PDB file of C-alpha atoms in Angstrom:
ATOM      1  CA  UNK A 941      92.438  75.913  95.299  1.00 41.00           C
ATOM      2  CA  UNK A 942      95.088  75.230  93.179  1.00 41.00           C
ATOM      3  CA  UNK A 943      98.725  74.079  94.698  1.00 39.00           C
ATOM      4  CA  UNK A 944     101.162  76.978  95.251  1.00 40.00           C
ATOM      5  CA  UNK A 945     104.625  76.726  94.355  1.00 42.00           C
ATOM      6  CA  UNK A 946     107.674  78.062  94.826  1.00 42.00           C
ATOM      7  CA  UNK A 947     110.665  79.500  92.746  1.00 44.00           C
ATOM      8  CA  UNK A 948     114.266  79.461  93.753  1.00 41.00           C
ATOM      9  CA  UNK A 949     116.746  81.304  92.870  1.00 37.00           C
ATOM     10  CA  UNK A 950     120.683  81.123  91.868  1.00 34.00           C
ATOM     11  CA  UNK A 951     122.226  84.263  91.008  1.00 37.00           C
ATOM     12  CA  UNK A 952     124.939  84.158  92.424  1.00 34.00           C
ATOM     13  CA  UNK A 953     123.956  87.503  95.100  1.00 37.00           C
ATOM     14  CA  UNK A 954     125.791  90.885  95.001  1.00 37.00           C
ATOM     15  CA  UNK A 955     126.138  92.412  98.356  1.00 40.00           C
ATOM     16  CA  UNK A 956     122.682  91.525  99.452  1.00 44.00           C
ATOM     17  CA  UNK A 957     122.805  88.184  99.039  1.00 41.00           C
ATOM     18  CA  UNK A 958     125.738  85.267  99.299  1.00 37.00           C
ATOM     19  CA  UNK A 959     129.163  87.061  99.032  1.00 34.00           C
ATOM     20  CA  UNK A 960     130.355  87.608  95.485  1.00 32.00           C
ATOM     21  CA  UNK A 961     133.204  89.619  93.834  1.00 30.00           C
ATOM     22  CA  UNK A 962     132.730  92.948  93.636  1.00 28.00           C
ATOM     23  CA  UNK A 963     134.501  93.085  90.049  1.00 28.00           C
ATOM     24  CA  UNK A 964     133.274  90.180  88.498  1.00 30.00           C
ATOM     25  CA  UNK A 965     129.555  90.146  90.069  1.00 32.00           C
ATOM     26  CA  UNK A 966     127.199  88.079  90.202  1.00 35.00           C
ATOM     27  CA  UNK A 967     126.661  84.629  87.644  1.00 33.00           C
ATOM     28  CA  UNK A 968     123.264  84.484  86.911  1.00 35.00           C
ATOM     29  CA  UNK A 969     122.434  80.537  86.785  1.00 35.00           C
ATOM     30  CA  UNK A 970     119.284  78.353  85.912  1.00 34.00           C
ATOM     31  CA  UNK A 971     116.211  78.720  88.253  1.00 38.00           C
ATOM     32  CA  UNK A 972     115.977  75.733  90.826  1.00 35.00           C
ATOM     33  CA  UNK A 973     113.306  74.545  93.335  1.00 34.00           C
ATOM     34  CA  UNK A 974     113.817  75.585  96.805  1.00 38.00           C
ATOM     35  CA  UNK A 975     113.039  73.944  99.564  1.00 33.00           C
ATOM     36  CA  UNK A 976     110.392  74.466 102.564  1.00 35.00           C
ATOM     37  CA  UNK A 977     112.819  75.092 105.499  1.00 33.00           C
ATOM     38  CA  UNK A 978     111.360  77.188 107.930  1.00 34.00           C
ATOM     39  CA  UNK A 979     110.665  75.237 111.338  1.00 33.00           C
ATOM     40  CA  UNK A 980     108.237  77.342 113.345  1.00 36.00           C
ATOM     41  CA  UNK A 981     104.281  77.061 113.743  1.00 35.00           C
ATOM     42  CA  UNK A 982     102.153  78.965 112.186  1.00 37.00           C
ATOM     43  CA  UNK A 983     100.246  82.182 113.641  1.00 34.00           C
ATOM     44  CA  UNK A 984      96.330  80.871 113.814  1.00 38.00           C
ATOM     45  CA  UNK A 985      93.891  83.594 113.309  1.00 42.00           C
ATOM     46  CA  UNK A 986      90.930  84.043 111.274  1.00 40.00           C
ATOM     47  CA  UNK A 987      90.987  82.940 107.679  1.00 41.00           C
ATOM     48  CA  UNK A 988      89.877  84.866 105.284  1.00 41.00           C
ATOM     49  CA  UNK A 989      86.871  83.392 102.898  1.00 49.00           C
ATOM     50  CA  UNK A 990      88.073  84.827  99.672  1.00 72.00           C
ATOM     51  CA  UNK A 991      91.220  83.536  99.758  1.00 92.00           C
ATOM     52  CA  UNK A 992      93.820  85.505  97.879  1.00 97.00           C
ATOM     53  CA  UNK A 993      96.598  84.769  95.183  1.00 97.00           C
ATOM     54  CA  UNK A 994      99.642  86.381  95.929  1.00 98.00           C
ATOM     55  CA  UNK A 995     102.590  86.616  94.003  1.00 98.00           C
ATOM     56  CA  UNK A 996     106.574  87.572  96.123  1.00 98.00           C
ATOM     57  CA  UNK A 997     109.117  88.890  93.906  1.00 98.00           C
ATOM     58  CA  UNK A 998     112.251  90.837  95.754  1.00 98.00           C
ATOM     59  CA  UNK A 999     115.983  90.746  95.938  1.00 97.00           C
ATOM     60  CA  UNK A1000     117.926  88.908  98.750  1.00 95.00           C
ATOM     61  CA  UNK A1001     115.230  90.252 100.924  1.00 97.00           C
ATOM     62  CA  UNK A1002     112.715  88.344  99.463  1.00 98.00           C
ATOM     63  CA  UNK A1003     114.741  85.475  98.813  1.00 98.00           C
ATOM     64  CA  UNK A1004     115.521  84.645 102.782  1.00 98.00           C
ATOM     65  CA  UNK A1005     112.070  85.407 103.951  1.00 98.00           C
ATOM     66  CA  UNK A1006     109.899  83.636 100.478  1.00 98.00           C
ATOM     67  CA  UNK A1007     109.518  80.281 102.956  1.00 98.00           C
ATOM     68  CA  UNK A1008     108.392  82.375 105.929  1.00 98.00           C
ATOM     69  CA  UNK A1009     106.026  84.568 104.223  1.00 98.00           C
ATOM     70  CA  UNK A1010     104.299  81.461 102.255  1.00 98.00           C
ATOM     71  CA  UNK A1011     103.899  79.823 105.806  1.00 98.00           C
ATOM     72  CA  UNK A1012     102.006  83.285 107.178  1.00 98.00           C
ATOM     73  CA  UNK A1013      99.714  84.166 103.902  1.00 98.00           C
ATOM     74  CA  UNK A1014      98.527  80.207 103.610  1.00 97.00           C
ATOM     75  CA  UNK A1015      98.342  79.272 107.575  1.00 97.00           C
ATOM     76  CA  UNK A1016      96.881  83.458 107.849  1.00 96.00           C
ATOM     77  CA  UNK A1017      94.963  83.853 105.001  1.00 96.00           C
ATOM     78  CA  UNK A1018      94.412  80.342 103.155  1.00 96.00           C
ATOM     79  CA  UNK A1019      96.182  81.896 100.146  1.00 97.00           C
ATOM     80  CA  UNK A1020      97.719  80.697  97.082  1.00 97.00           C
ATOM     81  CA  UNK A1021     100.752  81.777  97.050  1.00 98.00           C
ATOM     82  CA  UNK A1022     104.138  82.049  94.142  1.00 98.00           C
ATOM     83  CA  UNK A1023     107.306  83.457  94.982  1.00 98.00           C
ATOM     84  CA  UNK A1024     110.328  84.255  92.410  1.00 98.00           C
ATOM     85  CA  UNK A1025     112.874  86.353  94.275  1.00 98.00           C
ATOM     86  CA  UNK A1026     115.783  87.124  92.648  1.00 97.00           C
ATOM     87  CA  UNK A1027     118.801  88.195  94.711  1.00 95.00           C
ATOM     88  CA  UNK A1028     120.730  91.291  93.639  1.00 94.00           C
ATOM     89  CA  UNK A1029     118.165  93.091  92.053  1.00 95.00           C
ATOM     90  CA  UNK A1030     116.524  96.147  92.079  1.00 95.00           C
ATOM     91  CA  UNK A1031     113.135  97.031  90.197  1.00 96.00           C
ATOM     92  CA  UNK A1032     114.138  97.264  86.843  1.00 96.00           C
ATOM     93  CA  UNK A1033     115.286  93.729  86.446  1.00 96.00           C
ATOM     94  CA  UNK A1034     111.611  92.359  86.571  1.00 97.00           C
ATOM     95  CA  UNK A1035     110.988  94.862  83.633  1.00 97.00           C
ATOM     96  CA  UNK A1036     109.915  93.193  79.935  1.00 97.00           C
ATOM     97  CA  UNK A1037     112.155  94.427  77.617  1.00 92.00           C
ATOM     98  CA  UNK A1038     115.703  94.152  79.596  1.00 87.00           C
ATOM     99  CA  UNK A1039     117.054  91.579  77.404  1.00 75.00           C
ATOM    100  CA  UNK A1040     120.584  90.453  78.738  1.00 79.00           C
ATOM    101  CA  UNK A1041     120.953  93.470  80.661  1.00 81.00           C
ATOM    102  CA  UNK A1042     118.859  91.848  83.852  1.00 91.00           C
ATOM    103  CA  UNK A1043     119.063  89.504  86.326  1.00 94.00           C
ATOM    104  CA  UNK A1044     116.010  87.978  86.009  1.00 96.00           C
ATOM    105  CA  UNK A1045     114.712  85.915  83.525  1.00 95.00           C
ATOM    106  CA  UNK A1046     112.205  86.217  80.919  1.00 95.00           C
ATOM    107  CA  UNK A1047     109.490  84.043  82.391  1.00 96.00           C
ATOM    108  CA  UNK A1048     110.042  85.006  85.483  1.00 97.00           C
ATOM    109  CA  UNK A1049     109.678  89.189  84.922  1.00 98.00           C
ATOM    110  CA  UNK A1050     106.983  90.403  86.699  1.00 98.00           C
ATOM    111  CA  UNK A1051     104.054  90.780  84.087  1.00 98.00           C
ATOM    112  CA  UNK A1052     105.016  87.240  82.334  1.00 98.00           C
ATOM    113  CA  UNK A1053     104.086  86.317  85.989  1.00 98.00           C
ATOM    114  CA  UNK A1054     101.097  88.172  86.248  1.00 98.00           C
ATOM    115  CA  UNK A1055      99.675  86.514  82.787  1.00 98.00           C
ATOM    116  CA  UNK A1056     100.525  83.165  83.867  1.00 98.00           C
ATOM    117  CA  UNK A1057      99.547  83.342  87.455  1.00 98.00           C
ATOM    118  CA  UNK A1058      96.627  85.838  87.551  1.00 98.00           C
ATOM    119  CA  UNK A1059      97.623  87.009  91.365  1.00 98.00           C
ATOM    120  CA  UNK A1060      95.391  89.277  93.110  1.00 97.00           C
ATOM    121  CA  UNK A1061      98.551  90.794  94.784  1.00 98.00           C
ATOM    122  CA  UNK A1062     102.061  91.190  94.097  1.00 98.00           C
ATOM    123  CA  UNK A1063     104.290  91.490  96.856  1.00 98.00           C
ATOM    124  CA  UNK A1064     107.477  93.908  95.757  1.00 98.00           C
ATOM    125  CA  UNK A1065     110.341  94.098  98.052  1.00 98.00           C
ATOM    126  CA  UNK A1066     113.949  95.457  97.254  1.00 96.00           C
ATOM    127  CA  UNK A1067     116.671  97.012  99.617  1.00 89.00           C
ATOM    128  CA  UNK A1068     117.187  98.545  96.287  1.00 79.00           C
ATOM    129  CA  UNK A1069     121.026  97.322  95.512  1.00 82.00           C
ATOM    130  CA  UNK A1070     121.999 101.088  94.937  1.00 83.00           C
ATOM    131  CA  UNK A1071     125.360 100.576  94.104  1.00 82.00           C
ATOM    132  CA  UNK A1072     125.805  98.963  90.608  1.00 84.00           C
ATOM    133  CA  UNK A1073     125.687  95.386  90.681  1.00 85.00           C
ATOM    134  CA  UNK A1074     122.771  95.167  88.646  1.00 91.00           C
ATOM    135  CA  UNK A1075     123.318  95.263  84.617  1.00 92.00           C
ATOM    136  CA  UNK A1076     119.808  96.820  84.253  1.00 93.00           C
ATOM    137  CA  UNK A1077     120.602 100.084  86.291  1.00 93.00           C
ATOM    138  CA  UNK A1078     122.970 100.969  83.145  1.00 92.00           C
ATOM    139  CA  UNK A1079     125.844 101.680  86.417  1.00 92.00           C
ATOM    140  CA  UNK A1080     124.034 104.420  87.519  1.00 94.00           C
ATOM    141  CA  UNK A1081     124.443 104.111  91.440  1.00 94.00           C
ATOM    142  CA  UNK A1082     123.149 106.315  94.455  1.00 94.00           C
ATOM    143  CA  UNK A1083     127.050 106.692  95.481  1.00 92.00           C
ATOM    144  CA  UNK A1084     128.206 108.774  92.039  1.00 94.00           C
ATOM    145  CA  UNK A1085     125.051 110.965  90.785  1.00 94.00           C
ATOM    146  CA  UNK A1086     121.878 110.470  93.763  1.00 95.00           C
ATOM    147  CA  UNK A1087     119.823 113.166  91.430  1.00 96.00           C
ATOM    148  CA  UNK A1088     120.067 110.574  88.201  1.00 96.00           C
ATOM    149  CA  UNK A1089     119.785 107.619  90.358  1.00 96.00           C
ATOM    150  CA  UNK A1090     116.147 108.811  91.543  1.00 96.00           C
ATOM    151  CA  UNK A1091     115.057 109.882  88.825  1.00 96.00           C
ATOM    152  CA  UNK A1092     115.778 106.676  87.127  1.00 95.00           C
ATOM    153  CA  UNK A1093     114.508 104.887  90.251  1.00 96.00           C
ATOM    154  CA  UNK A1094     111.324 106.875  89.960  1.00 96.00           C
ATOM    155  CA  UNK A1095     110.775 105.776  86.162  1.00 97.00           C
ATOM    156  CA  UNK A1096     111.450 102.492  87.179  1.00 96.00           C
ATOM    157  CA  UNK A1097     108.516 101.809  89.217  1.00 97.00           C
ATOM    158  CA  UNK A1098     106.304 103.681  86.917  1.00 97.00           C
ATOM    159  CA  UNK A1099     107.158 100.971  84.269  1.00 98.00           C
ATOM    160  CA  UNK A1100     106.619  98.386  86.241  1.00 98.00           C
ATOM    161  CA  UNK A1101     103.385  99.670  87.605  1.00 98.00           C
ATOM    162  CA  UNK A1102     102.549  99.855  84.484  1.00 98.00           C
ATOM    163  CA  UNK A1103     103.186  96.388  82.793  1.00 98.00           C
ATOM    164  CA  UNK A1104     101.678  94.688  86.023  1.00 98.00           C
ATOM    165  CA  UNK A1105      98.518  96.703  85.046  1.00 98.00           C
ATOM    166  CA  UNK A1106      98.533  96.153  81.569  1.00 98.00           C
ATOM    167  CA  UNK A1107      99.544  91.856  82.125  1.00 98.00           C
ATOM    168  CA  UNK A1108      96.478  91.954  84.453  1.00 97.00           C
ATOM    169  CA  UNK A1109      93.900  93.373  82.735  1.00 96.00           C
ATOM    170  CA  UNK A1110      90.687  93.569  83.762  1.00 95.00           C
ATOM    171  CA  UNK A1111      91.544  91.601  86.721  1.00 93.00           C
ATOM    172  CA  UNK A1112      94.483  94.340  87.678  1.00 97.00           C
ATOM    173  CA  UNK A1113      96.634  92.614  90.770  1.00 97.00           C
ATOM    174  CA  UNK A1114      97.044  95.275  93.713  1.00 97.00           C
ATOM    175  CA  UNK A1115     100.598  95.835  94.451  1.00 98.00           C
ATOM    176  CA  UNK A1116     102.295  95.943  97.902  1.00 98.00           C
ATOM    177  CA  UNK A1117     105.258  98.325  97.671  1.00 98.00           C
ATOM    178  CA  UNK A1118     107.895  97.068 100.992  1.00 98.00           C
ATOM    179  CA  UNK A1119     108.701  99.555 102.880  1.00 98.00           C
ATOM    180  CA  UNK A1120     112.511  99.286 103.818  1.00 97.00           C
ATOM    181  CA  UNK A1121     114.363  98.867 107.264  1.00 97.00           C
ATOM    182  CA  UNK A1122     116.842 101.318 108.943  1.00 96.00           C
ATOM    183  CA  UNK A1123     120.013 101.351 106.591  1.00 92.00           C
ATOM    184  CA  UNK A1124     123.399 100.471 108.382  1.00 90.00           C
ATOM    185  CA  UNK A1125     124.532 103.209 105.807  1.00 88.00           C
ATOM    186  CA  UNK A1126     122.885 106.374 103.758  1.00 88.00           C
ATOM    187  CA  UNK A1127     119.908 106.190 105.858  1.00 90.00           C
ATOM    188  CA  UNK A1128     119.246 109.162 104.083  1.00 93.00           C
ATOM    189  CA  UNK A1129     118.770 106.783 100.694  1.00 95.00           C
ATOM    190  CA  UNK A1130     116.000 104.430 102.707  1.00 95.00           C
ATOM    191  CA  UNK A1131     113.704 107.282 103.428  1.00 96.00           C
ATOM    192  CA  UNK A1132     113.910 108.595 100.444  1.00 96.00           C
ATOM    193  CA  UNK A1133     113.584 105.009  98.553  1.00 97.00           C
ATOM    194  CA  UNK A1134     110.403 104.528 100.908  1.00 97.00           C
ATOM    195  CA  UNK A1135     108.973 108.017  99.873  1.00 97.00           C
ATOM    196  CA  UNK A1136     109.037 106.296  96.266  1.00 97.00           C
ATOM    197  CA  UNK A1137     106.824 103.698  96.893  1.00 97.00           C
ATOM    198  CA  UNK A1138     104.348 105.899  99.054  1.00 97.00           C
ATOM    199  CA  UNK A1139     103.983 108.185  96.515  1.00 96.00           C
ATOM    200  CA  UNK A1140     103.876 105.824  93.638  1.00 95.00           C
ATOM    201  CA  UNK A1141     100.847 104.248  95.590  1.00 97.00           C
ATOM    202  CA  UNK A1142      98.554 107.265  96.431  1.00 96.00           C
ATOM    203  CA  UNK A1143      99.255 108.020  92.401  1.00 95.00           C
ATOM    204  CA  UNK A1144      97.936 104.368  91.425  1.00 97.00           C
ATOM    205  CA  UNK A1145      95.845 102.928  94.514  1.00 96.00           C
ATOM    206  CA  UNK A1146      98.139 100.335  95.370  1.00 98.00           C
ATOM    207  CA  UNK A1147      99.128  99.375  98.524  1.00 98.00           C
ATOM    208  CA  UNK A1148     102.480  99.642 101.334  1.00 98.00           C
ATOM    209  CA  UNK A1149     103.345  97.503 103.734  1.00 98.00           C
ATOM    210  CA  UNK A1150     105.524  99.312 106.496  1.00 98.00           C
ATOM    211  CA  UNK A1151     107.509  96.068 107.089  1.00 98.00           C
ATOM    212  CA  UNK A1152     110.537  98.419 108.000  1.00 98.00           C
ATOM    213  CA  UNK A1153     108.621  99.867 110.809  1.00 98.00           C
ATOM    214  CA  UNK A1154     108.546  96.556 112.776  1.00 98.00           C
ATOM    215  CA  UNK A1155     112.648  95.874 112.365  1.00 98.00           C
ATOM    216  CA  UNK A1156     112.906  99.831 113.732  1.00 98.00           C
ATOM    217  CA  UNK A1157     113.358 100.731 117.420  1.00 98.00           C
ATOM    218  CA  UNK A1158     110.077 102.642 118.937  1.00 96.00           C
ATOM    219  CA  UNK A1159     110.107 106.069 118.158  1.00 96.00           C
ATOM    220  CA  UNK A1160     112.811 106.074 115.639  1.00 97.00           C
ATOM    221  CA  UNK A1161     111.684 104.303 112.220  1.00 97.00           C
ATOM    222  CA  UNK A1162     114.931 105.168 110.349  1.00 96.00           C
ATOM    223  CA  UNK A1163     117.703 103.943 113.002  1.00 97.00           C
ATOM    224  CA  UNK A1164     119.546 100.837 112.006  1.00 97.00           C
ATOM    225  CA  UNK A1165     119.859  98.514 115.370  1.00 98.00           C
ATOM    226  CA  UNK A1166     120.659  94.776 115.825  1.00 98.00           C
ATOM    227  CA  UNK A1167     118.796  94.255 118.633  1.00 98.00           C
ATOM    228  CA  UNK A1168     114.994  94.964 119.329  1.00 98.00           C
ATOM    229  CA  UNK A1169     113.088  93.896 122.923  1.00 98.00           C
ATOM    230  CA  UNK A1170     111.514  90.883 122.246  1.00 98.00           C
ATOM    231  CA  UNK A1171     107.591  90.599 121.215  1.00 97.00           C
ATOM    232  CA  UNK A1172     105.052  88.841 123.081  1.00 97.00           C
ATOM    233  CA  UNK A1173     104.965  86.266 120.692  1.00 97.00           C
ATOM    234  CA  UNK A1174     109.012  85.773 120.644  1.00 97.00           C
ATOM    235  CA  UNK A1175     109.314  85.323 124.560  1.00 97.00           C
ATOM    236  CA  UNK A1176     106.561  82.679 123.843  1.00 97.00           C
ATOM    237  CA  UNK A1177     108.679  80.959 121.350  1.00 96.00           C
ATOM    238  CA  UNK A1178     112.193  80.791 122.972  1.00 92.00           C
ATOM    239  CA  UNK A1179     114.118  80.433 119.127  1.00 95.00           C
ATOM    240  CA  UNK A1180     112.779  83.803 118.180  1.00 97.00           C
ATOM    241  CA  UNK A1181     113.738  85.290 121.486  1.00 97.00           C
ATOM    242  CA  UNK A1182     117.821  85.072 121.002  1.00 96.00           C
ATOM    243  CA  UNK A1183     118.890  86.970 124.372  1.00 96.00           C
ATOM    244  CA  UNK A1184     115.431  86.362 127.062  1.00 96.00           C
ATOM    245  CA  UNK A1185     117.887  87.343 129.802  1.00 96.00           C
ATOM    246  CA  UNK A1186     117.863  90.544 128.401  1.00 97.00           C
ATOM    247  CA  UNK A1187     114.246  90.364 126.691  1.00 97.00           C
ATOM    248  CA  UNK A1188     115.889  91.236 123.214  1.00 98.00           C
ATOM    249  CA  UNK A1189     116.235  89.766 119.985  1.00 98.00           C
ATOM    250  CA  UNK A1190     118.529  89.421 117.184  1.00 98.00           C
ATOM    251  CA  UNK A1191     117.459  91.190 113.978  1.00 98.00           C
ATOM    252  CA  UNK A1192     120.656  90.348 112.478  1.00 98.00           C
ATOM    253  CA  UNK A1193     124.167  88.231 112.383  1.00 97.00           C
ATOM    254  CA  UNK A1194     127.662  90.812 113.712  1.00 96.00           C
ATOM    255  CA  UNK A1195     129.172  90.406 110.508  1.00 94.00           C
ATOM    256  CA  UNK A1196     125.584  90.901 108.216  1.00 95.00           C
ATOM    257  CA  UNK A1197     123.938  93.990 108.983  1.00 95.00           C
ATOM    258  CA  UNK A1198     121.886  94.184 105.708  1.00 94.00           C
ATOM    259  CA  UNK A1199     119.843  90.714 106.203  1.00 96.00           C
ATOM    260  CA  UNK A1200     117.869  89.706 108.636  1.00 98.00           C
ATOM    261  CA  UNK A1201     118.501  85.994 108.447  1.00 98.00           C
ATOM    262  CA  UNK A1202     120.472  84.852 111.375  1.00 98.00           C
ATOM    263  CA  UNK A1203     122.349  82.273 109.635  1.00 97.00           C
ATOM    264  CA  UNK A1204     125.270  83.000 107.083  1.00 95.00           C
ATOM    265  CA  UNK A1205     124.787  84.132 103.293  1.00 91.00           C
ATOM    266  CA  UNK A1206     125.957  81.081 101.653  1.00 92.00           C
ATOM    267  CA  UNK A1207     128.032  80.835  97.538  1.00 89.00           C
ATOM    268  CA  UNK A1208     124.304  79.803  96.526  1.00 94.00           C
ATOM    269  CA  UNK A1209     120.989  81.836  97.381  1.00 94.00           C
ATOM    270  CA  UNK A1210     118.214  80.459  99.513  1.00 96.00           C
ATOM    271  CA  UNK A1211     115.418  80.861 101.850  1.00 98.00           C
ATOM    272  CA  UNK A1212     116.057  80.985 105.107  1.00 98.00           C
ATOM    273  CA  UNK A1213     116.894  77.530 106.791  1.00 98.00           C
ATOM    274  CA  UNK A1214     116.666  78.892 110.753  1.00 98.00           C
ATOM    275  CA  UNK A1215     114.037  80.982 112.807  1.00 98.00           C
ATOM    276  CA  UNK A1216     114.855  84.740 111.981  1.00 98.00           C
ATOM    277  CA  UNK A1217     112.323  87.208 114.244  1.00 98.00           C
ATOM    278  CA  UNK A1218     113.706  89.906 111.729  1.00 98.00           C
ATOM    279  CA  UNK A1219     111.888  88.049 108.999  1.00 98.00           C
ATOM    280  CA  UNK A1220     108.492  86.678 110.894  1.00 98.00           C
ATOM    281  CA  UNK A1221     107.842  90.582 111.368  1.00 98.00           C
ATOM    282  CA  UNK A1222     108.431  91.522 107.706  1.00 98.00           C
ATOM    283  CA  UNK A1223     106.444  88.858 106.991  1.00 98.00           C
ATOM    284  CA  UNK A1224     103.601  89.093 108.961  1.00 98.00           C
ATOM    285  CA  UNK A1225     103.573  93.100 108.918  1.00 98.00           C
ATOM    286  CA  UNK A1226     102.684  91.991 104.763  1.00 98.00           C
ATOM    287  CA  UNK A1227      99.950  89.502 105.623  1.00 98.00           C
ATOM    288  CA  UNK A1228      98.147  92.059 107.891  1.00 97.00           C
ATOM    289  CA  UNK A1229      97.908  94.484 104.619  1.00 97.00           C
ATOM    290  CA  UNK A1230      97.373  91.583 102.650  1.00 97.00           C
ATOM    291  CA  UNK A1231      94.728  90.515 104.659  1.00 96.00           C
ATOM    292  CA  UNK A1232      93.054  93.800 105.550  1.00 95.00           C
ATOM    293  CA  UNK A1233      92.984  94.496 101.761  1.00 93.00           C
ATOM    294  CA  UNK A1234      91.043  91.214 101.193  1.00 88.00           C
ATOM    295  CA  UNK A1235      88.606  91.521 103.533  1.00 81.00           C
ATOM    296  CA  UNK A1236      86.947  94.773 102.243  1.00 76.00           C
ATOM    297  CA  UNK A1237      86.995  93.219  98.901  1.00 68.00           C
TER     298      UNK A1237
END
């Protein structure tokens, strides 16, 4: 099996990543290493004997839980596995053919990826940073014109559908369209971003992976909360089980209600550094699909 790797990332993030002027924006910056940070064990559980090649790319999303969501697809699934999550961006910035309007760079757009990598999956997962920040969205934002923003949205993921398919080839790479968490505002934008990806996957046979479901309270998928009961496996491990007195968890920090990492943005992008249950859902909520997928191939 060949030894995965890892790409950082530096933009400088725009509202969902490290804090960043609103006017200015973000300073996209050479592509560093990160490092392996995340501190808990492993889930054991079967692994699976052909074991998959999965690429991550994402916004700030993506970025904080990269680390985590290695640790579950190689401990889970014995997988080889490449992240290059980019924070502030939204689909169209892992489009060929952005230029200098993109914060993403040219190796590192989705079907250069694919070429180099040959991944049976790619992982896609976006908040969807509907408000501008992002050169490639030509300002179109949710907040001035919702109608154009979709529609644009829409032709978005078509396109990159589309040059995933075409850099894979004959060996096409399944994709695993994210499903979003409860919105802390515009909830109404989440469902509607998630009905995107659903119906972009019954059109091409790809894949979702209702990682918003497990940051949701029961019974209400589309209600933003900080705090969830605690799981089984978080009561078991006391760091992912912030308040056991009250057998609930953090999902995320008071003054962050957009990321799930429960330790502060910082001026430069990274994975996680400190055990997020938020995160170890997403991730593992994508290694079941992952997983399932590979086993009936």
């Amino acid at each position: 099996m060949r030894k995965p790797w890892t790409v950082g990332v530096v933009p400088a993030a725009v509202l969902l990543g490290a804090c960043t002027d609103p006017v200015s924006g973000p300073q996209v910056a050479p592509p560093t290493p990160s490092v392996s940070v995340s501190t808990a064990a492993p889930r054991r559980a079967p692994v699976v004997r052909s074991a998959p090649r999965v690429l991550y790319l994402g916004d700030s999303l993506a970025m904080e839980a990269q680390n985590v969501l290695g640790r579950e697809l190689r401990g889970t699934l014995d997988a080889t596995y490449t992240s290059a999550p980019y924070s502030g961006t939204t689909p169209c910035d892992y489009l060929e053919g952005t230029g200098k309007g993109s914060l993403v760079p040219d190796g590192h757009k989705a079907a250069a990826l694919v070429r180099a990598l040959r991944p049976d999956f790619v992982v896609l997962q976006f908040w969807d940073n509907a408000w501008g920040y992002t050169p490639c969205m030509d300002g179109i934002t949710y907040a001035a014109d919702r109608e154009t923003y979709f529609d644009r949205y829409t032709a978005d993921l078509r396109k990159l559908t589309a040059q995933i398919a075409t850099a894979g080839g004959a060996e096409r790479p399944t994709i695993v369209w994210v499903l979003q968490g409860p919105a802390p505002i515009a909830p109404e934008r989440v469902k509607a971003v998630n009905a995107l990806y659903a119906s972009q996957t019954r059109s091409t046979g790809d894949l979702v992976a209702d990682a918003g479901r497990t940051v949701s309270p029961a019974g209400a998928r589309y209600t933003w909360t900080q705090y969830l009961p605690c799981t089984a496996y978080e009561h078991a491990h006391p760091d992912y089980c912030t308040q056991p007195s009250a057998g609930r968890t953090a999902l995320h920090l008071d003054k962050d209600p957009l990321h799930f990492c429960l330790a502060p943005t910082t001026a430069t992008p990274r994975p996680c550094p400190v055990p997020s249950p938020g995160i170890l859902r997403i991730a593992r909520e994508i290694t079941q699909v992952i997983g399932a997928q590979a086993l009936s191939r």
